[in-house]
Amino acid sequence: MTTAPDRALTALHGLLTGRGLELPPNAPKDGWASDEVLDRIWETRPLAVAAALTEQVHGVLPLLDAFDAGAPLLDDIRAGHVTAALGLFTPNALLSLTAPGVRAVRAGGRTLLHGRYRYATQDAEASVVPVRLDKATRLALVTHDAAGVRLHGAGRAAGWGWTELDGAPAAALSRPVDWAPGGELTAALDAYAWAFSRRALAWPARVVADLRRALARAGEGVEALSTSQYLAHELSKLEIEISLASAAARFGAGFKTEEPGGQAALATLLSTVDLIRRTARTAEDMATELGLEHSPAGVADRPDAADWPDAALQAYFGGRRVVENELARRMGLVPEAVGA
């Protein structure tokens, strides 16, 4: 599933303008240039900003085609006037994407939603959420300022990351969708996974490079931290894994001539989210235990000088465990969710 380039560029222009930002210098503005624009955004903006834009272009926009053309919010989201997030990746008892965490009920001509979902974009004003209605899975558009919507933090986050719905109205409902290999949800997930992995792996690579430079500056002589085989081994392991995952991500869906619903996309995505998480932990450990400077690549993403943005680093795709379980499901190692 792909997004038409003009739609993607329109959304990018609107989303950047809404954040008070401009397109990167020399970014192409015509033709099939939206991916090139995203590449430059990843090079020049913090991970949280670049990841949010990638999610809206490669995750949200394609799924809007499942809604009726005149549904509320569609035009504003496509124009980038409304920042929308995906609520597809909510951990549950099964850690399964195929079991919606939100149920819908019809009441007086309206559709009301109950349950909770996880989203990753901090400034999101709406979400695309899978719901269960009339024994089918549909997508619902949920505005974050609607009655019955409560935004709250998870872990150390405050005010965003999870949403609870208690009779919240659906702004719009899609036609039935599913997670079958040829379904809209699977195609959107795989296309988004490749687009995210190919770009996001540059972030841990930059952090590791920053750590090596910090080690080189940490003293002189045979007792300097830069001579530690243990620290060099830790960073080398990350570098090797990042290099291998980056190679797989660059091949994309052509890696194994694989159709949506295969294993390559999720295996590469699992490596990506795991490497981002491990790299952040390694950088934090070296700063806390060894007194090294924080990585500039990481500092740009931190909400303050004392904390890494765990939510920003781990919320995309629901985190490592959700991605791991989806890969296991595609490998036939876990059963389908009941009622999915």
Short mmCIF file of C-alpha atoms in Angstrom, two decimals:
data_model
loop_
_atom_site.label_atom_id
_atom_site.label_comp_id
_atom_site.label_asym_id
_atom_site.label_seq_id
_atom_site.Cartn_x
_atom_site.Cartn_y
_atom_site.Cartn_z
CA MET A 1 0.00 0.00 0.00
CA THR A 2 1.47 3.36 -0.99
CA THR A 3 0.49 6.99 -0.68
CA ALA A 4 0.24 9.19 -3.78
CA PRO A 5 3.19 11.61 -3.80
CA ASP A 6 1.07 14.75 -4.10
CA ARG A 7 -0.99 13.70 -1.07
CA ALA A 8 2.14 12.97 0.93
CA LEU A 9 3.76 16.28 0.04
CA THR A 10 0.60 18.20 0.86
CA ALA A 11 0.44 16.52 4.26
CA LEU A 12 4.15 17.13 4.95
CA HIS A 13 3.87 20.83 4.10
CA GLY A 14 0.88 21.23 6.41
CA LEU A 15 2.36 19.23 9.27
CA LEU A 16 5.67 21.09 9.20
CA THR A 17 3.94 24.47 9.01
CA GLY A 18 1.76 23.56 11.97
CA ARG A 19 4.90 22.85 13.99
CA GLY A 20 6.47 26.15 12.96
CA LEU A 21 8.99 24.34 10.77
CA GLU A 22 9.92 24.53 7.11
CA LEU A 23 10.95 21.94 4.56
CA PRO A 24 14.67 21.14 4.80
CA PRO A 25 16.92 23.21 2.51
CA ASN A 26 16.92 22.05 -1.12
CA ALA A 27 14.11 19.58 -0.44
CA PRO A 28 12.37 18.70 -3.73
CA LYS A 29 8.83 19.96 -4.00
CA ASP A 30 7.48 18.23 -7.10
CA GLY A 31 6.92 14.77 -8.54
CA TRP A 32 7.62 11.59 -6.61
CA ALA A 33 9.63 13.50 -4.03
CA SER A 34 7.83 12.85 -0.74
CA ASP A 35 10.24 10.09 0.30
CA GLU A 36 13.21 12.33 -0.47
CA VAL A 37 11.68 15.05 1.66
CA LEU A 38 11.22 12.55 4.50
CA ASP A 39 14.84 11.44 4.12
CA ARG A 40 15.99 15.03 4.65
CA ILE A 41 13.62 15.48 7.58
CA TRP A 42 15.17 12.44 9.29
CA GLU A 43 18.61 13.97 8.71
CA THR A 44 17.73 17.37 10.16
CA ARG A 45 14.97 16.88 12.75
CA PRO A 46 14.74 14.97 16.06
CA LEU A 47 13.60 11.36 15.94
CA ALA A 48 10.22 12.13 17.53
CA VAL A 49 9.36 14.72 14.83
CA ALA A 50 10.60 12.62 11.92
CA ALA A 51 8.88 9.48 13.18
CA ALA A 52 5.56 11.31 13.63
CA LEU A 53 5.67 12.61 10.06
CA THR A 54 6.58 9.17 8.72
CA GLU A 55 3.67 7.62 10.59
CA GLN A 56 1.17 10.10 9.19
CA VAL A 57 2.44 9.75 5.60
CA HIS A 58 3.05 6.00 5.46
CA GLY A 59 0.68 4.78 8.18
CA VAL A 60 -2.31 7.09 8.49
CA LEU A 61 -2.87 8.43 4.96
CA PRO A 62 -3.19 5.02 3.24
CA LEU A 63 -5.76 3.85 5.79
CA LEU A 64 -7.97 6.89 5.20
CA ASP A 65 -9.01 5.26 1.92
CA ALA A 66 -11.04 2.77 3.98
CA PHE A 67 -13.42 5.60 5.00
CA ASP A 68 -16.21 7.15 2.95
CA ALA A 69 -14.93 10.07 0.91
CA GLY A 70 -17.00 12.63 2.79
CA ALA A 71 -16.15 11.44 6.29
CA PRO A 72 -15.26 14.16 8.82
CA LEU A 73 -11.58 15.01 9.38
CA LEU A 74 -10.35 13.29 6.21
CA ASP A 75 -9.59 16.47 4.31
CA ASP A 76 -7.91 18.12 7.30
CA ILE A 77 -5.69 15.10 7.94
CA ARG A 78 -4.73 14.81 4.29
CA ALA A 79 -3.89 18.50 4.16
CA GLY A 80 -1.75 18.23 7.28
CA HIS A 81 -4.01 20.57 9.23
CA VAL A 82 -4.66 17.81 11.78
CA THR A 83 -1.90 15.60 13.16
CA ALA A 84 -3.18 12.03 13.38
CA ALA A 85 -1.61 8.99 14.98
CA LEU A 86 -2.15 5.27 14.65
CA GLY A 87 -3.87 3.50 17.53
CA LEU A 88 -3.32 0.07 15.95
CA PHE A 89 -0.53 -1.06 18.25
CA THR A 90 -2.04 -1.45 21.71
CA PRO A 91 -0.59 -4.18 23.96
CA ASN A 92 -3.16 -6.60 25.35
CA ALA A 93 -3.12 -9.95 27.12
CA LEU A 94 -2.20 -11.69 23.86
CA LEU A 95 0.12 -8.90 22.66
CA SER A 96 -1.84 -9.33 19.44
CA LEU A 97 -2.62 -6.70 16.83
CA THR A 98 -5.59 -8.72 15.63
CA ALA A 99 -7.58 -8.22 18.87
CA PRO A 100 -8.95 -4.63 18.99
CA GLY A 101 -8.78 -3.08 22.43
CA VAL A 102 -11.77 -0.83 21.72
CA ARG A 103 -15.38 -1.92 21.28
CA ALA A 104 -18.05 0.10 19.56
CA VAL A 105 -21.77 0.23 20.36
CA ARG A 106 -24.57 1.91 18.47
CA ALA A 107 -26.66 4.33 20.52
CA GLY A 108 -29.30 6.69 19.19
CA GLY A 109 -27.84 6.93 15.71
CA ARG A 110 -24.29 7.42 17.00
CA THR A 111 -21.40 5.03 17.47
CA LEU A 112 -19.83 5.22 20.92
CA LEU A 113 -16.45 3.76 21.82
CA HIS A 114 -15.22 2.07 24.99
CA GLY A 115 -11.73 0.80 25.77
CA ARG A 116 -8.20 2.08 25.48
CA TYR A 117 -5.45 2.40 22.91
CA ARG A 118 -1.81 3.40 22.67
CA TYR A 119 -0.47 6.05 20.32
CA ALA A 120 3.03 7.40 19.74
CA THR A 121 2.85 10.96 18.40
CA GLN A 122 2.95 13.44 21.28
CA ASP A 123 1.11 16.29 19.51
CA ALA A 124 -1.51 14.08 17.84
CA GLU A 125 -4.96 15.65 17.71
CA ALA A 126 -6.73 12.51 16.48
CA SER A 127 -6.13 8.78 16.09
CA VAL A 128 -7.07 5.98 13.74
CA VAL A 129 -8.18 3.15 16.01
CA PRO A 130 -9.33 -0.42 15.27
CA VAL A 131 -12.68 -1.23 16.89
CA ARG A 132 -14.95 -4.24 17.10
CA LEU A 133 -18.48 -3.64 15.80
CA ASP A 134 -21.11 -6.11 14.56
CA LYS A 135 -18.56 -8.97 14.67
CA ALA A 136 -16.23 -7.13 12.30
CA THR A 137 -13.11 -5.00 12.71
CA ARG A 138 -13.44 -1.41 11.53
CA LEU A 139 -11.32 1.70 11.87
CA ALA A 140 -12.61 4.65 13.86
CA LEU A 141 -11.42 8.23 13.72
CA VAL A 142 -11.19 9.59 17.28
CA THR A 143 -10.55 13.25 18.08
CA HIS A 144 -8.56 13.73 21.27
CA ASP A 145 -10.71 16.63 22.48
CA ALA A 146 -14.04 14.79 22.17
CA ALA A 147 -16.28 14.03 25.15
CA GLY A 148 -15.48 10.66 26.73
CA VAL A 149 -11.79 10.80 25.68
CA ARG A 150 -9.21 10.86 28.46
CA LEU A 151 -5.55 11.25 27.59
CA HIS A 152 -3.13 10.10 30.25
CA GLY A 153 0.48 9.07 30.52
CA ALA A 154 2.10 5.67 30.69
CA GLY A 155 5.14 4.99 32.83
CA ARG A 156 7.04 8.26 33.20
CA ALA A 157 5.16 10.01 30.41
CA ALA A 158 2.62 12.64 31.41
CA GLY A 159 -0.48 13.59 29.47
CA TRP A 160 -0.03 11.49 26.35
CA GLY A 161 0.79 8.02 25.10
CA TRP A 162 -2.42 6.22 26.09
CA THR A 163 -6.07 7.10 25.65
CA GLU A 164 -9.09 5.78 27.51
CA LEU A 165 -12.49 5.93 25.83
CA ASP A 166 -15.67 5.96 27.88
CA GLY A 167 -18.57 6.48 25.51
CA ALA A 168 -16.52 8.66 23.17
CA PRO A 169 -18.14 9.31 19.78
CA ALA A 170 -16.46 8.05 16.62
CA ALA A 171 -15.93 10.95 14.21
CA ALA A 172 -16.07 8.42 11.37
CA LEU A 173 -16.13 4.66 10.82
CA SER A 174 -14.49 2.75 7.99
CA ARG A 175 -15.76 -0.22 6.07
CA PRO A 176 -14.76 -3.61 7.57
CA VAL A 177 -11.00 -4.27 7.46
CA ASP A 178 -8.83 -7.18 8.57
CA TRP A 179 -5.31 -8.44 9.18
CA ALA A 180 -5.40 -11.03 6.38
CA PRO A 181 -2.24 -11.11 4.21
CA GLY A 182 -4.00 -9.09 1.50
CA GLY A 183 -5.95 -6.82 3.84
CA GLU A 184 -5.62 -3.07 4.25
CA LEU A 185 -4.18 -3.29 7.77
CA THR A 186 -1.42 -5.73 6.87
CA ALA A 187 -0.45 -3.81 3.73
CA ALA A 188 -0.34 -0.53 5.65
CA LEU A 189 1.71 -2.03 8.50
CA ASP A 190 4.30 -3.57 6.17
CA ALA A 191 4.71 -0.45 4.02
CA TYR A 192 5.02 1.71 7.12
CA ALA A 193 7.46 -0.76 8.73
CA TRP A 194 9.82 -0.63 5.74
CA ALA A 195 9.60 3.19 5.51
CA PHE A 196 10.30 3.57 9.23
CA SER A 197 13.11 1.02 9.47
CA ARG A 198 15.02 2.36 6.48
CA ARG A 199 15.23 5.80 8.08
CA ALA A 200 15.10 5.22 11.83
CA LEU A 201 18.21 3.03 11.97
CA ALA A 202 20.29 6.11 11.21
CA TRP A 203 19.43 7.38 14.71
CA PRO A 204 21.14 4.62 16.73
CA ALA A 205 24.05 4.74 14.27
CA ARG A 206 24.53 8.45 15.07
CA VAL A 207 24.26 7.83 18.82
CA VAL A 208 26.90 5.07 18.71
CA ALA A 209 29.21 7.33 16.69
CA ASP A 210 28.69 10.08 19.30
CA LEU A 211 29.59 7.61 22.08
CA ARG A 212 32.80 6.63 20.34
CA ARG A 213 33.78 10.29 20.07
CA ALA A 214 32.93 10.82 23.75
CA LEU A 215 35.10 7.85 24.72
CA ALA A 216 37.99 9.19 22.69
CA ARG A 217 37.83 12.44 24.66
CA ALA A 218 37.58 10.76 28.08
CA GLY A 219 41.17 10.94 29.29
CA GLU A 220 44.57 9.92 28.02
CA GLY A 221 47.00 7.03 28.41
CA VAL A 222 46.49 3.33 28.94
CA GLU A 223 43.89 3.90 31.66
CA ALA A 224 41.61 6.06 29.51
CA LEU A 225 38.11 4.80 28.83
CA SER A 226 38.88 4.76 25.12
CA THR A 227 41.23 1.81 25.71
CA SER A 228 38.56 -0.35 27.35
CA GLN A 229 38.01 -3.54 25.37
CA TYR A 230 34.71 -4.07 27.18
CA LEU A 231 33.27 -0.72 26.08
CA ALA A 232 34.63 -1.12 22.56
CA HIS A 233 33.01 -4.56 22.36
CA GLU A 234 29.63 -3.20 23.49
CA LEU A 235 29.66 -0.51 20.85
CA SER A 236 30.98 -2.85 18.16
CA LYS A 237 28.10 -5.26 18.76
CA LEU A 238 25.62 -2.45 18.25
CA GLU A 239 27.43 -1.20 15.14
CA ILE A 240 27.43 -4.63 13.51
CA GLU A 241 23.74 -5.24 14.23
CA ILE A 242 22.76 -1.75 13.06
CA SER A 243 24.72 -2.28 9.84
CA LEU A 244 23.02 -5.64 9.13
CA ALA A 245 19.53 -4.32 9.91
CA SER A 246 20.16 -1.24 7.76
CA ALA A 247 21.15 -3.43 4.82
CA ALA A 248 17.92 -5.43 5.15
CA ALA A 249 15.85 -2.25 5.46
CA ARG A 250 17.42 -0.75 2.33
CA PHE A 251 16.37 -3.80 0.31
CA GLY A 252 12.82 -3.33 1.58
CA ALA A 253 10.03 -5.57 0.34
CA GLY A 254 12.29 -6.76 -2.48
CA PHE A 255 14.49 -8.42 0.14
CA LYS A 256 12.73 -11.75 -0.43
CA THR A 257 10.24 -10.69 -3.12
CA GLU A 258 7.73 -10.82 -0.32
CA GLU A 259 4.08 -9.83 -0.42
CA PRO A 260 2.43 -8.00 2.52
CA GLY A 261 1.95 -10.33 5.47
CA GLY A 262 5.34 -11.98 5.18
CA GLN A 263 8.08 -12.26 7.77
CA ALA A 264 10.84 -10.02 6.37
CA ALA A 265 9.11 -6.72 7.14
CA LEU A 266 8.40 -7.65 10.76
CA ALA A 267 11.83 -9.23 11.31
CA THR A 268 13.50 -6.03 10.11
CA LEU A 269 11.13 -3.87 12.15
CA LEU A 270 11.80 -5.95 15.27
CA SER A 271 15.54 -5.41 14.82
CA THR A 272 14.94 -1.68 14.37
CA VAL A 273 12.83 -1.10 17.48
CA ASP A 274 15.11 -3.32 19.55
CA LEU A 275 18.27 -1.52 18.40
CA ILE A 276 16.77 1.90 19.12
CA ARG A 277 15.87 0.75 22.64
CA ARG A 278 19.23 -0.91 23.35
CA THR A 279 21.24 1.99 21.97
CA ALA A 280 19.37 4.45 24.19
CA ARG A 281 19.99 2.22 27.20
CA THR A 282 23.69 1.90 26.38
CA ALA A 283 24.06 5.67 26.01
CA GLU A 284 22.23 6.26 29.28
CA ASP A 285 24.39 3.70 31.11
CA MET A 286 27.60 5.23 29.80
CA ALA A 287 26.47 8.70 30.80
CA THR A 288 25.30 7.64 34.27
CA GLU A 289 27.98 5.12 35.18
CA LEU A 290 31.01 6.46 33.32
CA GLY A 291 30.33 10.19 33.24
CA LEU A 292 30.32 10.48 29.44
CA GLU A 293 28.50 13.29 27.72
CA HIS A 294 25.03 12.55 26.40
CA SER A 295 24.88 11.90 22.69
CA PRO A 296 23.86 15.07 20.78
CA ALA A 297 21.66 12.83 18.61
CA GLY A 298 19.84 11.80 21.76
CA VAL A 299 19.81 15.15 23.52
CA ALA A 300 17.84 16.67 20.63
CA ASP A 301 15.05 14.19 21.36
CA ARG A 302 14.97 14.52 25.13
CA PRO A 303 12.20 16.58 26.74
CA ASP A 304 14.69 17.79 29.36
CA ALA A 305 18.31 17.27 30.31
CA ALA A 306 17.64 14.54 32.87
CA ASP A 307 15.69 11.91 31.00
CA TRP A 308 15.55 9.94 27.78
CA PRO A 309 12.18 10.03 25.97
CA ASP A 310 11.15 6.44 26.62
CA ALA A 311 7.69 7.00 25.16
CA ALA A 312 9.06 8.57 21.99
CA LEU A 313 11.62 5.78 21.56
CA GLN A 314 9.43 2.79 22.37
CA ALA A 315 5.83 3.70 21.53
CA TYR A 316 6.04 3.30 17.75
CA PHE A 317 4.47 0.01 16.61
CA GLY A 318 3.53 -0.69 20.22
CA GLY A 319 7.07 -1.50 21.29
CA ARG A 320 9.34 -4.50 20.98
CA ARG A 321 7.02 -7.11 22.51
CA VAL A 322 4.08 -6.29 20.22
CA VAL A 323 6.27 -6.43 17.11
CA GLU A 324 7.86 -9.67 18.34
CA ASN A 325 4.45 -11.28 18.82
CA GLU A 326 3.21 -10.16 15.39
CA LEU A 327 6.30 -11.73 13.80
CA ALA A 328 5.67 -14.93 15.76
CA ARG A 329 2.05 -14.94 14.57
CA ARG A 330 3.16 -14.66 10.95
CA MET A 331 5.58 -17.51 11.53
CA GLY A 332 2.72 -19.66 12.82
CA LEU A 333 4.16 -19.86 16.32
CA VAL A 334 1.17 -18.31 18.13
CA PRO A 335 -2.56 -18.74 17.47
CA GLU A 336 -4.77 -16.05 15.95
CA ALA A 337 -6.56 -13.89 18.51
CA VAL A 338 -10.01 -15.14 19.39
CA GLY A 339 -12.65 -13.20 17.50
CA ALA A 340 -10.14 -11.37 15.31
#
